[in-house]
Short mmCIF file of C-alpha atoms and ligand atoms in Angstrom, two decimals:
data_model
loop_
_atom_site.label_atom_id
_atom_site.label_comp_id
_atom_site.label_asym_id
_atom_site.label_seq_id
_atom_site.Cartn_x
_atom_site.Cartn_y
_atom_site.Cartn_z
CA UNK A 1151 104.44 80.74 72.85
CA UNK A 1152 105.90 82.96 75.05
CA UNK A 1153 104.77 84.04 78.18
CA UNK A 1154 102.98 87.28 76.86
CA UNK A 1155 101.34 85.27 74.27
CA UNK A 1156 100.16 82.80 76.70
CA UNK A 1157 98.49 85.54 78.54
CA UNK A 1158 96.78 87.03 75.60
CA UNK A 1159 95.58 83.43 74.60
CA UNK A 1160 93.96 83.51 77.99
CA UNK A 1161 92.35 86.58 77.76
CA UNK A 1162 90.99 85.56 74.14
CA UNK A 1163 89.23 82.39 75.54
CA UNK A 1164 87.98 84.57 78.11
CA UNK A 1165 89.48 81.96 80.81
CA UNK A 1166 90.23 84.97 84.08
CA UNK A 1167 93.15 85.69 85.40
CA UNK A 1168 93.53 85.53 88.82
CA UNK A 1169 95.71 86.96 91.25
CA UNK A 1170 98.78 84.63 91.48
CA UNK A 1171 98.54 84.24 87.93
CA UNK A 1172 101.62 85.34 85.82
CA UNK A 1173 100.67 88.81 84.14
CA UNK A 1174 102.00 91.79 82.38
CA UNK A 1175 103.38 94.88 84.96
CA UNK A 1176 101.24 97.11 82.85
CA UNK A 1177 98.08 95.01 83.29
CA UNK A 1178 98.97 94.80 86.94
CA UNK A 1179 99.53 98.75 87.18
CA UNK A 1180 96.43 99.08 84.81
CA UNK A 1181 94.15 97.35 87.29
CA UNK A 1182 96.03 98.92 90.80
CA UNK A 1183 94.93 102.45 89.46
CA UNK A 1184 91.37 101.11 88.19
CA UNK A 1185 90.16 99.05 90.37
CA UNK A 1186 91.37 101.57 93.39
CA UNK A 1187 90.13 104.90 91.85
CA UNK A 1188 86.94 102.85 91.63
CA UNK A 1189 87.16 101.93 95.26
CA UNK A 1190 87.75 105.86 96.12
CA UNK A 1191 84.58 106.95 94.00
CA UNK A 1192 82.61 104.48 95.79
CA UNK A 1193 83.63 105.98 99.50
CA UNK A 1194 84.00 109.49 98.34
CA UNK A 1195 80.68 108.60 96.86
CA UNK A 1196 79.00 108.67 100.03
CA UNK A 1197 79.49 112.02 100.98
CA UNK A 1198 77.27 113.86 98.91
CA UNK A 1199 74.87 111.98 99.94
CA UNK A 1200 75.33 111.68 103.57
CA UNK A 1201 74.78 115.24 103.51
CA UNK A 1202 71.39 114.53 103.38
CA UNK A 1203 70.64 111.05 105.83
CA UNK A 1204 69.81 113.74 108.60
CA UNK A 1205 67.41 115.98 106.59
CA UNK A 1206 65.53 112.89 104.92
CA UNK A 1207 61.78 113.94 104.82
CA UNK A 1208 60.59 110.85 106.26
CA UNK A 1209 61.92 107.71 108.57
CA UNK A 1210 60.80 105.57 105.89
CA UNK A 1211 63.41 107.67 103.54
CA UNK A 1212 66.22 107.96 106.12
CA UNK A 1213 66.30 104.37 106.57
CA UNK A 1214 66.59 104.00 102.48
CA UNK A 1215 68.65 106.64 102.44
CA UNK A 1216 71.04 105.13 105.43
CA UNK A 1217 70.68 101.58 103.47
CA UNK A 1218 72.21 102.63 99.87
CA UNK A 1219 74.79 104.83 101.65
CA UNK A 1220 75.98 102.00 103.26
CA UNK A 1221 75.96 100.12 100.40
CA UNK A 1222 78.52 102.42 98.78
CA UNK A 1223 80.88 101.47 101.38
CA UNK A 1224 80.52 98.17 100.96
CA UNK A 1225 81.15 98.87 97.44
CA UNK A 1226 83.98 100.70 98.30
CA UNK A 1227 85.88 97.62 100.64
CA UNK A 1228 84.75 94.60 97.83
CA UNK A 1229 86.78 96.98 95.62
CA UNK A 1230 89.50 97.90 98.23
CA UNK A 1231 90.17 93.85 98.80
CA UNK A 1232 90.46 92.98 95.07
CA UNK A 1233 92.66 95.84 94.32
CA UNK A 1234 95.16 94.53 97.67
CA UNK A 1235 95.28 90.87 95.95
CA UNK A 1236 97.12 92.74 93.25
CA UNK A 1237 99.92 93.61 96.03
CA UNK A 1238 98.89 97.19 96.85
CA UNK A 1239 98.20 97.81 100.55
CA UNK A 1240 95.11 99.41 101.91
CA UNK A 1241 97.18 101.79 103.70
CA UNK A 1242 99.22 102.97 100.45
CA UNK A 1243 95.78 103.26 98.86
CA UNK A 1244 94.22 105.73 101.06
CA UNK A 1245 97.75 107.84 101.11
CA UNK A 1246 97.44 107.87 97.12
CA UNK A 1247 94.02 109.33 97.41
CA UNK A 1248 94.39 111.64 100.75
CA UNK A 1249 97.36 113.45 98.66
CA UNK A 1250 95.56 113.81 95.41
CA UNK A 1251 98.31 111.26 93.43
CA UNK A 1252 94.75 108.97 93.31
CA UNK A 1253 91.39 110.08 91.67
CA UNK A 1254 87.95 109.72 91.87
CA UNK A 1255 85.26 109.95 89.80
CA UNK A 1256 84.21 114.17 89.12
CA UNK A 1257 80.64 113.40 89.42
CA UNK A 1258 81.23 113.62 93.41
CA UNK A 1259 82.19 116.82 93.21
CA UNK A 1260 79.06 118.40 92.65
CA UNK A 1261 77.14 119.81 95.40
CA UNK A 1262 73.37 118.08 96.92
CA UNK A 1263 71.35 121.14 96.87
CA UNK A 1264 68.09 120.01 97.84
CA UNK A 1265 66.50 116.70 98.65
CA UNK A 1266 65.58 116.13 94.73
CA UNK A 1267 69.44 115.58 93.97
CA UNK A 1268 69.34 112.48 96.18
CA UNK A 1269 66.30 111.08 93.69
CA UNK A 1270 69.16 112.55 91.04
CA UNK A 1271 71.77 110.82 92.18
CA UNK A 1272 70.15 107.42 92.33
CA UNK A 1273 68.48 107.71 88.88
CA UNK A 1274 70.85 108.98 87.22
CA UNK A 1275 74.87 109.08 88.95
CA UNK A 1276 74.04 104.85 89.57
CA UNK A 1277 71.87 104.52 86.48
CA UNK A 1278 75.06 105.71 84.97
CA UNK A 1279 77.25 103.26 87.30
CA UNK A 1280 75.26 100.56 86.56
CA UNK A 1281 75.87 100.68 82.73
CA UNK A 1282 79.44 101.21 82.98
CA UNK A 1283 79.36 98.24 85.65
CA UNK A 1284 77.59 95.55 84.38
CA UNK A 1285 80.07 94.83 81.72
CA UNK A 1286 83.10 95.62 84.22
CA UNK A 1287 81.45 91.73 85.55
CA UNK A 1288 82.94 90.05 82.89
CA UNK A 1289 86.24 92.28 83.12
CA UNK A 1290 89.53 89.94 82.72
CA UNK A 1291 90.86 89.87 86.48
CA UNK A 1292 88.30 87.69 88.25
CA UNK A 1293 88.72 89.19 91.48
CA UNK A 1294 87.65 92.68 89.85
CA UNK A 1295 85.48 90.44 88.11
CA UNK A 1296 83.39 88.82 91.60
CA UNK A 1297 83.65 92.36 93.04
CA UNK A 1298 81.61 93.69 90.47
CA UNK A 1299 78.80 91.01 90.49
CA UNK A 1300 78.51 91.66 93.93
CA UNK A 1301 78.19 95.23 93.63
CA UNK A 1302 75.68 95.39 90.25
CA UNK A 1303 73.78 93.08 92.79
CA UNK A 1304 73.12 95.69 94.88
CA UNK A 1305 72.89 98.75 92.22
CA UNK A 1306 69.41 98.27 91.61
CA UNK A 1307 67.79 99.15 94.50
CA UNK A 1308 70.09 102.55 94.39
CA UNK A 1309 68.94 103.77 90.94
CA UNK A 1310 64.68 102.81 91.89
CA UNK A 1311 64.59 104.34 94.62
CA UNK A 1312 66.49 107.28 93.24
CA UNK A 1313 63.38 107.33 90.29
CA UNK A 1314 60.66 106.50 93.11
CA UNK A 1315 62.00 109.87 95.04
CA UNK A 1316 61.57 111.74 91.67
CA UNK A 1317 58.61 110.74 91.20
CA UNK A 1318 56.62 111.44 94.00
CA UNK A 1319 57.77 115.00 94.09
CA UNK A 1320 56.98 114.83 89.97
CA UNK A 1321 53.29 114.44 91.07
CA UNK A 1322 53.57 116.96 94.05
CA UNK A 1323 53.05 121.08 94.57
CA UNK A 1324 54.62 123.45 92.59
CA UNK A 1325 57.66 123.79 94.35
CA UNK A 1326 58.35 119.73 94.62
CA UNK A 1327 58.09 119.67 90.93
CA UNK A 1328 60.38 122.90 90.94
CA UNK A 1329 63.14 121.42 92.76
CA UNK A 1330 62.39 117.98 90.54
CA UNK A 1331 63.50 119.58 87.20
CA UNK A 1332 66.11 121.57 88.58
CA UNK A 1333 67.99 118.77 89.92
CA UNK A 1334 67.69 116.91 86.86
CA UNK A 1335 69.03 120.10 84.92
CA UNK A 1336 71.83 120.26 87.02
CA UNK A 1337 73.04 116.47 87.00
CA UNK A 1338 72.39 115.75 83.47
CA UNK A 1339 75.49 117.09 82.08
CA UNK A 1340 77.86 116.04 84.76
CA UNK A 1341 76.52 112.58 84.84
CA UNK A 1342 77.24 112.24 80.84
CA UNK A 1343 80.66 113.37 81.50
CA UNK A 1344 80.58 110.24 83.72
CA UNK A 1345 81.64 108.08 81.25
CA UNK A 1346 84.96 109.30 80.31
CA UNK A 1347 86.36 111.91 76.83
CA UNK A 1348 85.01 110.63 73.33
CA UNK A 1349 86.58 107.57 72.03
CA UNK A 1350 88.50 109.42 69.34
CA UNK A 1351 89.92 111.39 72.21
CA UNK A 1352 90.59 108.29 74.56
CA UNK A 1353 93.13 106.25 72.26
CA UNK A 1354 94.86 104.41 75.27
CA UNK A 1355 91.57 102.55 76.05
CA UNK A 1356 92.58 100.35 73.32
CA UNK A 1357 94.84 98.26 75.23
CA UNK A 1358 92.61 98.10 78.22
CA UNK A 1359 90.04 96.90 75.62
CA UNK A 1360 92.21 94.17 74.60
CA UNK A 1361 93.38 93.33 77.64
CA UNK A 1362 88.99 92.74 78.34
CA UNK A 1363 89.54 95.16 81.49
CA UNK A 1364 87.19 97.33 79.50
CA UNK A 1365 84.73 96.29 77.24
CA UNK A 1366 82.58 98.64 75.48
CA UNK A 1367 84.20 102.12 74.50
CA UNK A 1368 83.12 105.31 76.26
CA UNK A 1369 80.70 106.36 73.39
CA UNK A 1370 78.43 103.24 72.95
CA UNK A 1371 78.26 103.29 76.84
CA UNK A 1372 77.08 106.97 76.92
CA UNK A 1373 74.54 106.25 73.93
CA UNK A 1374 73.07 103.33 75.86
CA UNK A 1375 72.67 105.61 78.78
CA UNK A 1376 71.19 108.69 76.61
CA UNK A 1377 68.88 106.39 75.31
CA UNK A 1378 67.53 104.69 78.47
CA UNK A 1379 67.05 107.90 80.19
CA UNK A 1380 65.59 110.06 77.40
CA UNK A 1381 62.51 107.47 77.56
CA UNK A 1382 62.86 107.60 81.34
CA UNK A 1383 62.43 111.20 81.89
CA UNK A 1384 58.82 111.37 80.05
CA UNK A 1385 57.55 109.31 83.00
CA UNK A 1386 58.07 111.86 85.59
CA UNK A 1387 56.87 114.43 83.07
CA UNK A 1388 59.90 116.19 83.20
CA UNK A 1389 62.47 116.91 80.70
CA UNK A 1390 66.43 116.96 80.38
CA UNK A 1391 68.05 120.41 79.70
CA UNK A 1392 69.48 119.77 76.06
CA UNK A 1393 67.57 121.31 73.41
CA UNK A 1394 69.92 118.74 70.75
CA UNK A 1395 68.24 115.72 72.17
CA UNK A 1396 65.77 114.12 69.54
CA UNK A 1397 65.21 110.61 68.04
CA UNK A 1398 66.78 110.10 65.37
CA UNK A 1399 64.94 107.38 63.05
CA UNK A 1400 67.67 106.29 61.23
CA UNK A 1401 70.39 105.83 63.54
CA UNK A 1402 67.54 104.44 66.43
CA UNK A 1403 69.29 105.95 68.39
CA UNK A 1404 68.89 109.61 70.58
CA UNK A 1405 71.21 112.53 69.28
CA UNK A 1406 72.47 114.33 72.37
CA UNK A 1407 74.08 117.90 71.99
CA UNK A 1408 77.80 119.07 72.97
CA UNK A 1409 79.47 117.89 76.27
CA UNK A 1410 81.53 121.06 77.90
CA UNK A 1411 84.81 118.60 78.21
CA UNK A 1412 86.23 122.25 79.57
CA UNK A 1413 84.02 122.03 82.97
CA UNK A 1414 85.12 118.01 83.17
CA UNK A 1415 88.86 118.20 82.96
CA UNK A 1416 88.72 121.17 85.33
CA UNK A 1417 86.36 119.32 87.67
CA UNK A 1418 89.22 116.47 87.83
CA UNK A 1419 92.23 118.71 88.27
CA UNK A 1420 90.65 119.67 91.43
CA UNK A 1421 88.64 122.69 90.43
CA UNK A 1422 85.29 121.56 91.03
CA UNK A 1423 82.75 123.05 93.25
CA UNK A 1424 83.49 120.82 96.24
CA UNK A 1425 86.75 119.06 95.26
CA UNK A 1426 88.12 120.49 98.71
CA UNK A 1427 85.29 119.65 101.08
CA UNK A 1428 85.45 116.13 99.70
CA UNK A 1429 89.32 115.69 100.31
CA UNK A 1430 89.06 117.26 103.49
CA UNK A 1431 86.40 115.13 104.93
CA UNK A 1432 88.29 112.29 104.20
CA UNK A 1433 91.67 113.14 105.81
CA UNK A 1434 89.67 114.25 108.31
CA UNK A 1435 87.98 111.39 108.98
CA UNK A 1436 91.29 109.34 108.62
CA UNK A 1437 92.87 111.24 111.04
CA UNK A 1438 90.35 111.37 113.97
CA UNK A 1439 89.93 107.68 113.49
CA UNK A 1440 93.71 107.03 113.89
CA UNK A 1441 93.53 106.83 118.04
CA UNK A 1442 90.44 103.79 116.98
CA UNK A 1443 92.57 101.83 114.98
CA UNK A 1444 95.72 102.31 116.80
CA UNK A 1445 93.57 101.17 120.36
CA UNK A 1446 92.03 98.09 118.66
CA UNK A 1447 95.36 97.12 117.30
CA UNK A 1448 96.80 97.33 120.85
CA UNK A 1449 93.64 95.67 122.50
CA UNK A 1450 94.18 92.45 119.77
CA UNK A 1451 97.93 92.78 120.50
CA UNK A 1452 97.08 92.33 124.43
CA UNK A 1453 94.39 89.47 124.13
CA UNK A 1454 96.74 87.56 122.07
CA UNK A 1455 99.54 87.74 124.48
CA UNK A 1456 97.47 86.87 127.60
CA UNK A 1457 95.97 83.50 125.44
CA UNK A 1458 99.66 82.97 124.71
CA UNK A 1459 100.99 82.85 128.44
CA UNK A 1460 97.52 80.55 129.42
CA UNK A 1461 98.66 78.20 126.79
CA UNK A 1462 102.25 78.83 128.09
CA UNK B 817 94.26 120.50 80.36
CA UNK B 818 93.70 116.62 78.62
CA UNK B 819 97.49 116.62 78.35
CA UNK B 820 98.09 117.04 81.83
CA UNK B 821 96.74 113.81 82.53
CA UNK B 822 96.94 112.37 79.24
CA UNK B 823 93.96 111.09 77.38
CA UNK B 824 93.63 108.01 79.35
CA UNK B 825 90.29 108.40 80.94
CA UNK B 826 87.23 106.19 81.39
CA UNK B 827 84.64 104.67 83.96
CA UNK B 828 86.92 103.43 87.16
CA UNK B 829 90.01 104.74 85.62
CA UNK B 830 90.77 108.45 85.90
CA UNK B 831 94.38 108.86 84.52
CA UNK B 832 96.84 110.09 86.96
CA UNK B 833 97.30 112.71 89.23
CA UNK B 834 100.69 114.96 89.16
CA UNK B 835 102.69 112.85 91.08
CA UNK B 836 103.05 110.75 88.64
CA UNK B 837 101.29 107.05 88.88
CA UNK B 838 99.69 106.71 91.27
CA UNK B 839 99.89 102.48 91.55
CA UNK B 840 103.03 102.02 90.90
CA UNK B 841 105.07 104.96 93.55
CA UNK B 842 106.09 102.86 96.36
CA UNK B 843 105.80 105.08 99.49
CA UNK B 844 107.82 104.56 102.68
CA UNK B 845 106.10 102.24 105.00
CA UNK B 846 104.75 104.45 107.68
CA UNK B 847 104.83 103.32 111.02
CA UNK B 848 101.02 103.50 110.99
CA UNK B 849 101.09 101.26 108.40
CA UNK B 850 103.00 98.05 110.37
CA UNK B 851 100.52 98.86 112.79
CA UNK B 852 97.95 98.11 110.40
CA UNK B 853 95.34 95.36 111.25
CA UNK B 854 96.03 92.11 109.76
CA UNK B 855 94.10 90.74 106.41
CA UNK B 856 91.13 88.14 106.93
CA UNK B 857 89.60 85.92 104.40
CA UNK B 858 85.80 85.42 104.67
CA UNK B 859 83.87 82.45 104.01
CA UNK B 860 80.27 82.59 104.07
CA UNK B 861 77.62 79.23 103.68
CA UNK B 862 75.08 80.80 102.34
CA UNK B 863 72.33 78.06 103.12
CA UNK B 864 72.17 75.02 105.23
CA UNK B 865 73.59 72.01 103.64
CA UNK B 866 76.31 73.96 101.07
CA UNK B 867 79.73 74.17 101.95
CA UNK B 868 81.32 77.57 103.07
CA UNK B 869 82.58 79.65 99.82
CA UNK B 870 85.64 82.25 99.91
CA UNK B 871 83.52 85.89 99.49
CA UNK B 872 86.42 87.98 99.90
CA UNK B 873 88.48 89.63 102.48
CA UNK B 874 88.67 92.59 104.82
CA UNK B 875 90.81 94.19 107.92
CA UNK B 876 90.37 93.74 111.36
CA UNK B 877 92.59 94.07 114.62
CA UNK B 878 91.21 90.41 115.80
CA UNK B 879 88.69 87.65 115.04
CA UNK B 880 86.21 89.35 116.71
CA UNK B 881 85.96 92.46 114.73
CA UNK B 882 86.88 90.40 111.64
CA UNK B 883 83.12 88.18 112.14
CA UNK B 884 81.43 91.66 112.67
CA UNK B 885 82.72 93.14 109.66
CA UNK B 886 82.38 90.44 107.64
CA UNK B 887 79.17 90.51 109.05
CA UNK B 888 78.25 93.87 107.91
CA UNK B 889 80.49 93.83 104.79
CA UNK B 890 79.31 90.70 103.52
CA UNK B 891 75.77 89.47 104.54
CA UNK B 892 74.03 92.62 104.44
CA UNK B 893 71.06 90.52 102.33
CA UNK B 894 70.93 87.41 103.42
CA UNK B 895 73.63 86.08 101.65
CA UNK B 896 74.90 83.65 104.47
CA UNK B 897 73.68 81.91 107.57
CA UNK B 898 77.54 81.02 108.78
CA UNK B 899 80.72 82.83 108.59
CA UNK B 900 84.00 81.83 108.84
CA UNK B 901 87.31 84.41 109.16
CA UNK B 902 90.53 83.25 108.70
CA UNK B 903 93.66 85.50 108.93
CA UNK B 904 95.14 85.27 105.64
CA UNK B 905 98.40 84.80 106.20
CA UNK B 906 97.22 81.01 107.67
CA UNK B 907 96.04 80.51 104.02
CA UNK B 908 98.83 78.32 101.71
CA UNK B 909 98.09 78.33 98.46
CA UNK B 910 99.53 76.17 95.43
CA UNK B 911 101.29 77.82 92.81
CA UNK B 912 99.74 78.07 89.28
CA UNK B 913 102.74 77.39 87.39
CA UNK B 914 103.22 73.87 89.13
CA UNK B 915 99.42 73.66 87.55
CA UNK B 916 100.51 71.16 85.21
CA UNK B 917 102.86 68.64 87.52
CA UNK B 918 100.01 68.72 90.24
CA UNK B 919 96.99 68.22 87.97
CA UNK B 920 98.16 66.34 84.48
CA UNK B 921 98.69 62.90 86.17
CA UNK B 922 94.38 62.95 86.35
CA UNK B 923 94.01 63.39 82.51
CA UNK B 924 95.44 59.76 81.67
CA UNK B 925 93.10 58.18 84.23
CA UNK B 926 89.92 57.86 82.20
CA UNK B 927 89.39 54.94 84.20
CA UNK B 928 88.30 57.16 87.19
CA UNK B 929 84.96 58.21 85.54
CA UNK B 930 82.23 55.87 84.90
CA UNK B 931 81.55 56.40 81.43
CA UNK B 932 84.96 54.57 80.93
CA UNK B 933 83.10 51.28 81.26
CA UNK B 934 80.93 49.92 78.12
CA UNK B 935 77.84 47.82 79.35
CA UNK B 936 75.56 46.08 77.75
CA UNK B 937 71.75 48.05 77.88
CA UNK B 938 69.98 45.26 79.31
CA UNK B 939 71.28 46.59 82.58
CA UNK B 940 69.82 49.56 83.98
CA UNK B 941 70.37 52.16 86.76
CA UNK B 942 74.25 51.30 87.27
FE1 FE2 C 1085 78.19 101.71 94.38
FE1 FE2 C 1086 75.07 102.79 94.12
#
């Protein structure tokens, strides 16, 4: 067997590879891009949200509010760590994403309009996480692998109390139920866009299929979710803004209409409503924290040398 | 547009921006960067009377910060009742291709595991 085919054989008895492991470069490069574009969503994640930790309508909802978003970073730095024991630095990382060269997921780009989208976001942005995640805990690379048990861990509480937000304002005035349904029409779409082109459109998923990075395709991923959420919805007496969506007896399944693929690809080339803001916030916050890191580095750097001359 | 990034797109991995790869461009090592605090590994017990169990790592300027982060980054639920932090580059590791010199000399010793030993069932709890 040669190497290669030693690798594959260890990927087909689903025994993980970990990080000082012999692997292919394009497994390694794979997994670099993956698993750090996946740590960027999770941080870039948070800013949508925090947009609304100081408006909360309640202590009881700030806290909650102030709880998941910290989660996210979390998320983000389980995620950062993995992706470094493939020999990428943190540093390098945050460079690829501060000059665009790095991604994140387009769903972030969409703007928190009222307190409903934060019930939105939990229901359905991490209901939509959640399903691409849970299998991403039996992905190949078992660092990847821990980081994601970790996280789906934690994913719960975001998506109920994302459904527990919409659904006291589902049983409110008027205008709470307003503001309900409208931020449900306006995530819908983008949050089925979530999960990535059609399969027959997506052909190089193949080898991260075989390679068990990935292990469900795009489509069967987005039907689980259509389906989940289509029941869902009836319970806040609400409804989603697709007049295609029906049950379909034979298939068992929920037929959904047309995605707009236009609105995704331009959302991840950078033309989204709030692709800017979210870029600029980060550098922003990279560069006002430089003076921190540089003073702790130089307050570790002075500690060290006085222990050494006590020792001395 | 989908050829601009080619089709490769799906949950975690959104295809590549215009300069190229993103993973694989090796930048210039900033000075900022050898400034950069040091790696820590975290070990967390997560109950009284189990042993400590790698959780992961994070960054930290000393040993100090590294406990609080891990702290925050790590225990956020319970998950541990003692930490340990241990700058990483203190951690030596054996190499998984001498897998086979360091652990094969165990498989011919059946004589290390009890069930090696045929006794008559008269004689109980042994
Ligand atoms: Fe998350
Ligand atoms: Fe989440």
């Amino acid at each position: 067997m040669t190497i290669e085919e030693q690798f594959q054989h260890k990927i087909e008895e689903e025994i993980k590879i970990e990080p000082k492991d012999w692997m292919p470069d394009k497994y390694r490069q794979t997994l670099i891009r993956q698993i750090s574009q996946h740590a960027h969503s999770e941080i870039v994640g948070m800013l949508p949200e925090g947009n609304w930790i100081t408006r909360a309508p309640s202590l009881k909802r700030k806290a909650i509010l102030l709880a998941k978003v910290q989660d996210e970073a979390g998320h983000g730095l389980y995620l950062y760590s993995a992706a470094e024991t493939l020999g990428i630095s943190r540093d390098e990382m945050y460079h690829q994403l501060h000059t665009g060269k790095a991604k994140y997921s387009s769903i972030f780009n969409y703007p928190t309009l009222s307190w409903a989208d934060i019930g939105a976001i939990g229901w359905l942005v991490d209901g939509a996480a959640i399903m691409n995640q849970v299998p991403l805990c039996r992905t190949s690379y078992g660092p990847y692998a821990r980081a994601m048990v970790r996280i789906c861990k934690e994913e719960s509480f975001h998506q109920r109390q994302g459904f527990e937000i919409l659904l006291v304002l589902s049983k409110g005035t008027e205008a709470q139920k307003k503001i309900c349904q409208d931020a449900i029409n306006r995530w819908w779409w983008p949050c089925l866009m979530m999960f990535g082109p059609a399969d027959e459109q997506s052909p190089h998923t193949a080898q991260s299929m075989q390679w068990k990075i990935k292990r469900f395709s795009n489509d069967e991923l987005r039907q689980k979710f259509v389906n989940m959420i289509a029941e869902q919805v009836k319970v806040l007496n609400m409804t989603l803004p697709d007049p295609d969506l029906r049950w379909n007896e034979e298939r068992k399944q929920y037929d959904f209409g047309k995605i707009n693929w236009e609105e995704f690809w331009n959302v991840l080339s950078g033309n989204g409503p709030c692709n800017k803001q979210r870029l600029d916030a980060r550098k922003k916050a990279w560069e006002e924290g430089a003076w921190v890191r540089e003073a702790a580095a130089a307050y570790a750097e002075k500690k060290a040398m006085k222990a050494h001359t006590q020792v001395a | 547009m989908i050829g601009e990034y080619g089709t490769k797109y799906y949950y975690g991995d959104y295809g590549e921006g215009k300069g190229g790869t993103p993973a694989t461009s090796s930048q210039q090592q900033t000075q900022e960067e050898m400034n950069s605090w040091p790696l820590w590994e975290v070990f967390i017990r997560s109950k009284q009377g189990l042993d400590h169990k790698h959780v992961g790592s994070l960054h930290a300027a000393d040993a100090q910060m590294a406990m609080e982060n891990a702290r925050d980054v790590y225990t956020r639920r319970n998950e541990g009742i003692s930490i340990w932090v241990v700058e990483s580059k203190y951690i030596h590791a054996s190499n998984p291709d001498d897998a086979g010199s360091l652990y094969d000399p165990a498989n011919d010793k059946a004589y290390r595991h009890p069930t090696f030993y045929n006794l008559p069932d008269e004689v109980k709890h042994m």
